[in-house]
């Protein structure tokens, strides 16, 4: 039995296989419509979500399976003090696979150590979000035709943005990927991620100025400043609008640059960009469902 807690647990070959499966699902959805008949997915969301929870549920329904679960800690027995370990043991009696989101880093790992069914990390605090990364990789592959030879700009909250940490972990395994890190000083990429890239001789550029690096980028990955992870409201209010992407700011961007954002968006991307051919963030949402379908099949061992 296998879980997915960190994207690094998947080999490049396994990621390639998931991408192939997702593309095949897109081309031939009817082939997959009954693959998970009789199987149950439990979505245990201790933290708010729109995309991740609903796309997991849509994914399971489109595979012919069913879903159960909760969308807030308050509506579960966690509100009475039940531990993640006990919850995981209990849910293992009802379901075949778990997708768990939790505000505490490491909670899905604890769940995987106690459950008797596979556990998927659907986002743990400011740490990791491996299935968002699968959505991001499919989007990049479909838009650019490759996952190597790319200059990728990450912009916004690189400190608390778990999707950034997971995507860097995935992309660093492909050849000739250059990372451009654009953030206020207070929201720089965590030292452990930065030092690990430097130790392995990755080319990284750090700047606070988005427009100065715009012409180099093949991918611009915008992120929301994660207000819920700040200890200081005043600091959040000061930093939340550090970067707002507008059509004017794209003047020097490559005509085929892809703009990604894991969403939800607050102010970081003007709605005036939504109809720009480079805007990929709503395609990313749909790609997330297909990659979660591919992942559920893989972890349940369905051919
Ligand atoms: N991208 C993402 O994780 O969105 P939700 O918080 O809505 O699930």
Coordinates of C-alpha atoms and ligand atoms in Angstrom, one line a residue:
X1 CA 0.0 0.0 0.0
X2 CA 1.3 3.4 -1.0
X3 CA 0.5 7.0 0.0
X4 CA 1.5 10.3 -1.5
X5 CA 2.7 12.8 1.1
X6 CA 5.5 14.6 -0.8
X7 CA 5.9 14.9 -4.6
X8 CA 9.5 13.7 -4.2
X9 CA 8.1 10.2 -3.5
X10 CA 7.2 9.9 -7.1
X11 CA 10.0 9.1 -9.6
X12 CA 10.3 11.1 -12.8
X13 CA 9.1 7.9 -14.6
X14 CA 6.0 7.7 -12.4
X15 CA 5.2 11.4 -13.0
X16 CA 5.6 10.8 -16.7
X17 CA 3.2 7.8 -16.4
X18 CA 0.7 9.9 -14.5
X19 CA 0.9 12.6 -17.2
X20 CA 0.3 10.0 -19.9
X21 CA -2.7 8.5 -18.0
X22 CA -4.2 12.0 -17.5
X23 CA -3.8 12.8 -21.2
X24 CA -5.4 9.4 -22.0
X25 CA -8.3 10.2 -19.6
X26 CA -8.8 13.6 -21.4
X27 CA -8.9 11.9 -24.8
X28 CA -10.9 8.8 -23.8
X29 CA -13.0 9.6 -20.6
X30 CA -15.4 6.7 -21.3
X31 CA -12.6 4.1 -20.9
X32 CA -12.2 5.2 -17.2
X33 CA -15.9 5.7 -16.3
X34 CA -16.2 2.5 -14.2
X35 CA -12.6 1.9 -13.2
X36 CA -13.3 2.7 -9.5
X37 CA -16.8 1.2 -9.2
X38 CA -17.3 0.0 -5.7
X39 CA -14.5 2.1 -4.3
X40 CA -14.8 5.0 -1.8
X41 CA -12.7 8.1 -1.4
X42 CA -12.8 9.9 1.9
X43 CA -12.0 13.7 1.7
X44 CA -10.9 14.8 5.2
X45 CA -10.5 18.6 5.0
X46 CA -9.5 20.2 8.2
X47 CA -8.9 23.5 6.3
X48 CA -11.0 25.3 3.7
X49 CA -10.8 24.4 0.0
X50 CA -12.7 24.8 -3.2
X51 CA -10.6 23.3 -5.9
X52 CA -8.7 20.5 -4.2
X53 CA -11.7 18.9 -2.4
X54 CA -14.2 19.3 -5.2
X55 CA -11.7 18.1 -7.9
X56 CA -10.9 15.0 -5.8
X57 CA -14.6 14.3 -5.5
X58 CA -15.3 15.0 -9.2
X59 CA -12.3 12.7 -10.0
X60 CA -13.7 9.8 -8.0
X61 CA -17.2 10.2 -9.4
X62 CA -15.8 10.3 -12.9
X63 CA -14.0 7.0 -12.2
X64 CA -17.3 5.4 -11.1
X65 CA -16.5 5.6 -7.4
X66 CA -18.2 7.4 -4.5
X67 CA -17.1 9.9 -1.9
X68 CA -17.6 10.6 1.8
X69 CA -16.0 13.0 4.2
X70 CA -16.0 16.4 5.8
X71 CA -15.0 19.9 4.7
X72 CA -14.2 21.5 8.0
X73 CA -12.5 20.4 11.3
X74 CA -15.5 21.8 13.2
X75 CA -17.9 19.3 11.6
X76 CA -15.6 16.4 12.6
X77 CA -14.7 14.9 15.9
X78 CA -11.4 16.8 15.7
X79 CA -13.5 19.5 17.4
X80 CA -13.9 17.2 20.4
X81 CA -10.2 16.5 20.5
X82 CA -9.8 13.4 18.4
X83 CA -6.3 12.9 17.0
X84 CA -5.3 12.7 13.3
X85 CA -4.0 9.2 14.1
X86 CA -7.3 8.0 15.5
X87 CA -9.3 9.7 12.7
X88 CA -7.2 7.9 10.1
X89 CA -7.7 4.5 11.7
X90 CA -11.5 5.1 11.9
X91 CA -11.8 6.3 8.3
X92 CA -9.8 3.3 7.1
X93 CA -12.9 1.2 8.2
X94 CA -15.1 3.1 5.8
X95 CA -13.2 4.0 2.7
X96 CA -10.5 2.7 0.3
X97 CA -8.4 5.9 0.0
X98 CA -8.1 9.2 1.9
X99 CA -7.4 12.7 0.6
X100 CA -6.4 14.9 3.6
X101 CA -5.9 18.6 4.0
X102 CA -4.7 20.0 7.3
X103 CA -3.3 23.3 8.6
X104 CA -0.5 21.5 10.5
X105 CA 2.6 20.5 8.5
X106 CA 3.1 16.7 8.7
X107 CA -0.5 15.8 9.6
X108 CA -1.1 13.8 6.4
X109 CA 2.2 12.0 7.1
X110 CA 0.9 11.0 10.6
X111 CA -2.4 9.9 8.9
X112 CA -0.4 7.7 6.5
X113 CA 1.4 6.0 9.3
X114 CA -1.8 5.1 11.0
X115 CA -4.3 4.4 8.2
X116 CA -4.5 1.0 6.6
X117 CA -5.5 2.6 3.2
X118 CA -3.5 5.0 1.0
X119 CA -3.4 8.7 2.1
X120 CA -2.9 11.6 -0.3
X121 CA -1.6 14.9 1.1
X122 CA -4.1 17.5 -0.2
X123 CA -2.1 20.4 1.4
X124 CA -0.4 20.5 4.8
X125 CA 0.1 24.0 6.3
X126 CA 2.9 25.9 4.5
X127 CA 4.7 22.7 3.7
X128 CA 3.6 20.7 0.6
X129 CA 0.8 20.3 -1.9
X130 CA 1.8 17.5 -4.2
X131 CA -1.5 17.1 -6.1
X132 CA -1.4 20.8 -7.0
X133 CA 2.0 20.1 -8.4
X134 CA 0.7 17.3 -10.5
X135 CA -1.9 19.8 -11.9
X136 CA 0.9 22.3 -12.5
X137 CA 3.1 19.8 -14.3
X138 CA 0.3 18.7 -16.6
X139 CA -0.5 22.3 -17.4
X140 CA 3.2 23.1 -18.2
X141 CA 3.6 19.9 -20.3
X142 CA 0.4 20.6 -22.3
X143 CA 1.2 24.3 -22.8
X144 CA 5.0 24.1 -23.5
X145 CA 5.4 20.5 -24.6
X146 CA 8.2 19.9 -22.2
X147 CA 9.2 20.0 -18.5
X148 CA 12.9 20.7 -19.2
X149 CA 14.7 23.7 -20.6
X150 CA 12.5 26.2 -18.9
X151 CA 12.9 29.5 -17.0
X152 CA 10.3 29.5 -14.3
X153 CA 9.4 32.6 -12.3
X154 CA 7.7 32.2 -8.9
X155 CA 6.2 35.4 -7.7
X156 CA 4.5 36.4 -4.4
X157 CA 4.5 34.5 -1.1
X158 CA 7.3 32.0 -1.6
X159 CA 7.6 31.5 2.2
X160 CA 4.2 30.1 3.0
X161 CA 3.2 29.1 -0.5
X162 CA 3.2 25.3 -0.3
X163 CA 2.5 24.9 -4.0
X164 CA 5.7 26.7 -4.7
X165 CA 7.7 24.3 -2.5
X166 CA 6.2 21.3 -4.1
X167 CA 6.6 22.5 -7.7
X168 CA 10.3 23.4 -7.2
X169 CA 10.9 19.9 -5.7
X170 CA 9.3 18.4 -8.9
X171 CA 10.9 20.7 -11.5
X172 CA 14.4 20.5 -10.1
X173 CA 14.6 16.9 -11.4
X174 CA 14.2 18.0 -15.0
X175 CA 17.2 19.2 -17.0
X176 CA 18.1 22.8 -17.4
X177 CA 15.3 24.4 -15.3
X178 CA 16.2 27.9 -14.1
X179 CA 14.4 29.3 -11.1
X180 CA 13.6 33.0 -10.7
X181 CA 12.3 33.9 -7.3
X182 CA 10.4 37.1 -7.0
X183 CA 9.1 38.1 -3.6
X184 CA 9.3 40.7 -0.9
X185 CA 12.3 40.1 1.5
X186 CA 9.9 39.0 4.2
X187 CA 8.4 36.3 2.0
X188 CA 11.5 34.7 0.5
X189 CA 11.6 31.0 -0.3
X190 CA 12.4 29.1 3.0
X191 CA 16.1 28.7 3.6
X192 CA 15.9 24.9 3.5
X193 CA 14.6 25.0 0.0
X194 CA 16.9 27.7 -1.2
X195 CA 20.0 26.1 0.3
X196 CA 19.1 22.8 -1.2
X197 CA 18.9 24.3 -4.7
X198 CA 22.2 26.1 -4.2
X199 CA 24.0 23.0 -2.8
X200 CA 22.9 21.1 -6.0
X201 CA 24.2 24.0 -8.2
X202 CA 20.9 25.1 -9.5
X203 CA 20.8 28.5 -11.2
X204 CA 18.6 30.7 -9.1
X205 CA 17.9 34.4 -9.3
X206 CA 16.3 36.3 -6.4
X207 CA 14.7 39.7 -6.9
X208 CA 11.9 41.9 -5.6
X209 CA 11.3 43.4 -9.0
X210 CA 8.9 41.3 -11.3
X211 CA 9.1 43.6 -14.3
X212 CA 12.9 43.4 -14.5
X213 CA 12.9 39.6 -15.0
X214 CA 9.7 39.4 -17.0
X215 CA 11.4 39.1 -20.4
X216 CA 13.3 35.9 -19.4
X217 CA 10.4 33.9 -18.2
X218 CA 8.8 30.9 -19.9
X219 CA 6.4 30.3 -17.0
X220 CA 5.2 32.9 -14.5
X221 CA 3.8 31.2 -11.4
X222 CA 1.8 33.8 -9.4
X223 CA 0.8 33.1 -5.8
X224 CA -1.5 34.6 -3.2
X225 CA 0.0 36.1 0.0
X226 CA -1.2 33.5 2.5
X227 CA -3.0 35.7 5.1
X228 CA -4.0 32.7 7.2
X229 CA -0.4 31.8 8.0
X230 CA 0.7 35.2 9.2
X231 CA 1.1 35.9 13.0
X232 CA 0.9 39.6 12.4
X233 CA -2.2 41.1 10.7
X234 CA -0.4 44.4 10.1
X235 CA 2.4 42.7 8.3
X236 CA -0.1 40.8 6.1
X237 CA -1.9 44.0 5.2
X238 CA 1.4 45.7 4.3
X239 CA 2.5 42.8 2.1
X240 CA -0.7 41.4 0.5
X241 CA -0.6 43.6 -2.6
X242 CA 3.1 43.4 -3.2
X243 CA 2.5 42.1 -6.8
X244 CA -0.5 42.7 -8.9
X245 CA -0.2 41.5 -12.5
X246 CA -1.9 43.8 -15.0
X247 CA -1.8 43.8 -18.8
X248 CA 0.7 46.8 -18.7
X249 CA 3.2 44.6 -16.7
X250 CA 3.1 42.0 -19.4
X251 CA 4.4 44.4 -22.0
X252 CA 7.9 42.9 -22.0
X253 CA 6.8 39.3 -21.4
X254 CA 7.4 36.6 -24.1
X255 CA 4.3 36.2 -26.3
X256 CA 4.2 32.5 -25.4
X257 CA 4.9 32.8 -21.6
X258 CA 2.4 30.8 -19.6
X259 CA 0.8 32.4 -16.5
X260 CA -0.1 29.9 -13.8
X261 CA -1.6 30.4 -10.4
X262 CA -2.8 27.6 -8.1
X263 CA -5.8 29.8 -7.0
X264 CA -7.6 31.1 -5.1
X265 CA -6.7 34.5 -6.5
X266 CA -7.3 37.6 -4.4
X267 CA -5.6 40.6 -6.1
X268 CA -2.5 39.2 -7.6
X269 CA -3.8 38.9 -11.2
X270 CA -6.1 41.5 -12.7
X271 CA -9.2 40.0 -14.2
X272 CA -8.2 41.9 -17.3
X273 CA -5.7 39.2 -18.0
X274 CA -8.1 36.3 -17.9
X275 CA -8.8 36.4 -21.6
X276 CA -5.1 36.7 -22.5
X277 CA -4.0 33.6 -24.4
X278 CA -1.1 33.2 -21.8
X279 CA -3.5 32.9 -18.9
X280 CA -3.5 29.2 -17.9
X281 CA -4.9 29.2 -14.4
X282 CA -8.4 28.0 -15.2
X283 CA -6.9 25.2 -17.4
X284 CA -4.8 24.3 -14.3
X285 CA -8.0 23.7 -12.4
X286 CA -9.3 21.3 -14.9
X287 CA -6.0 19.6 -15.3
X288 CA -6.0 19.0 -11.5
X289 CA -9.0 16.8 -11.8
X290 CA -7.4 14.6 -14.5
X291 CA -4.2 14.3 -12.6
X292 CA -6.1 13.3 -9.4
X293 CA -8.0 10.7 -11.4
X294 CA -4.7 9.3 -12.6
X295 CA -3.3 9.3 -9.1
X296 CA -6.3 7.6 -7.5
X297 CA -6.0 4.8 -10.1
X298 CA -2.3 4.5 -9.4
X299 CA -2.6 4.3 -5.6
X300 CA -5.6 1.9 -5.8
X301 CA -3.6 -0.3 -8.1
X302 CA -6.3 -0.1 -10.8
X303 CA -5.0 -1.0 -14.3
Ligands
LIG1 N1 -5.2 25.4 -5.3 C1 -5.8 25.0 -4.2 O1 -5.3 24.2 -3.3 O2 -7.1 25.6 -4.0 P1 -8.1 25.2 -2.8 O3 -7.5 25.8 -1.6 O4 -9.4 25.9 -3.2 O5 -8.2 23.8 -2.7

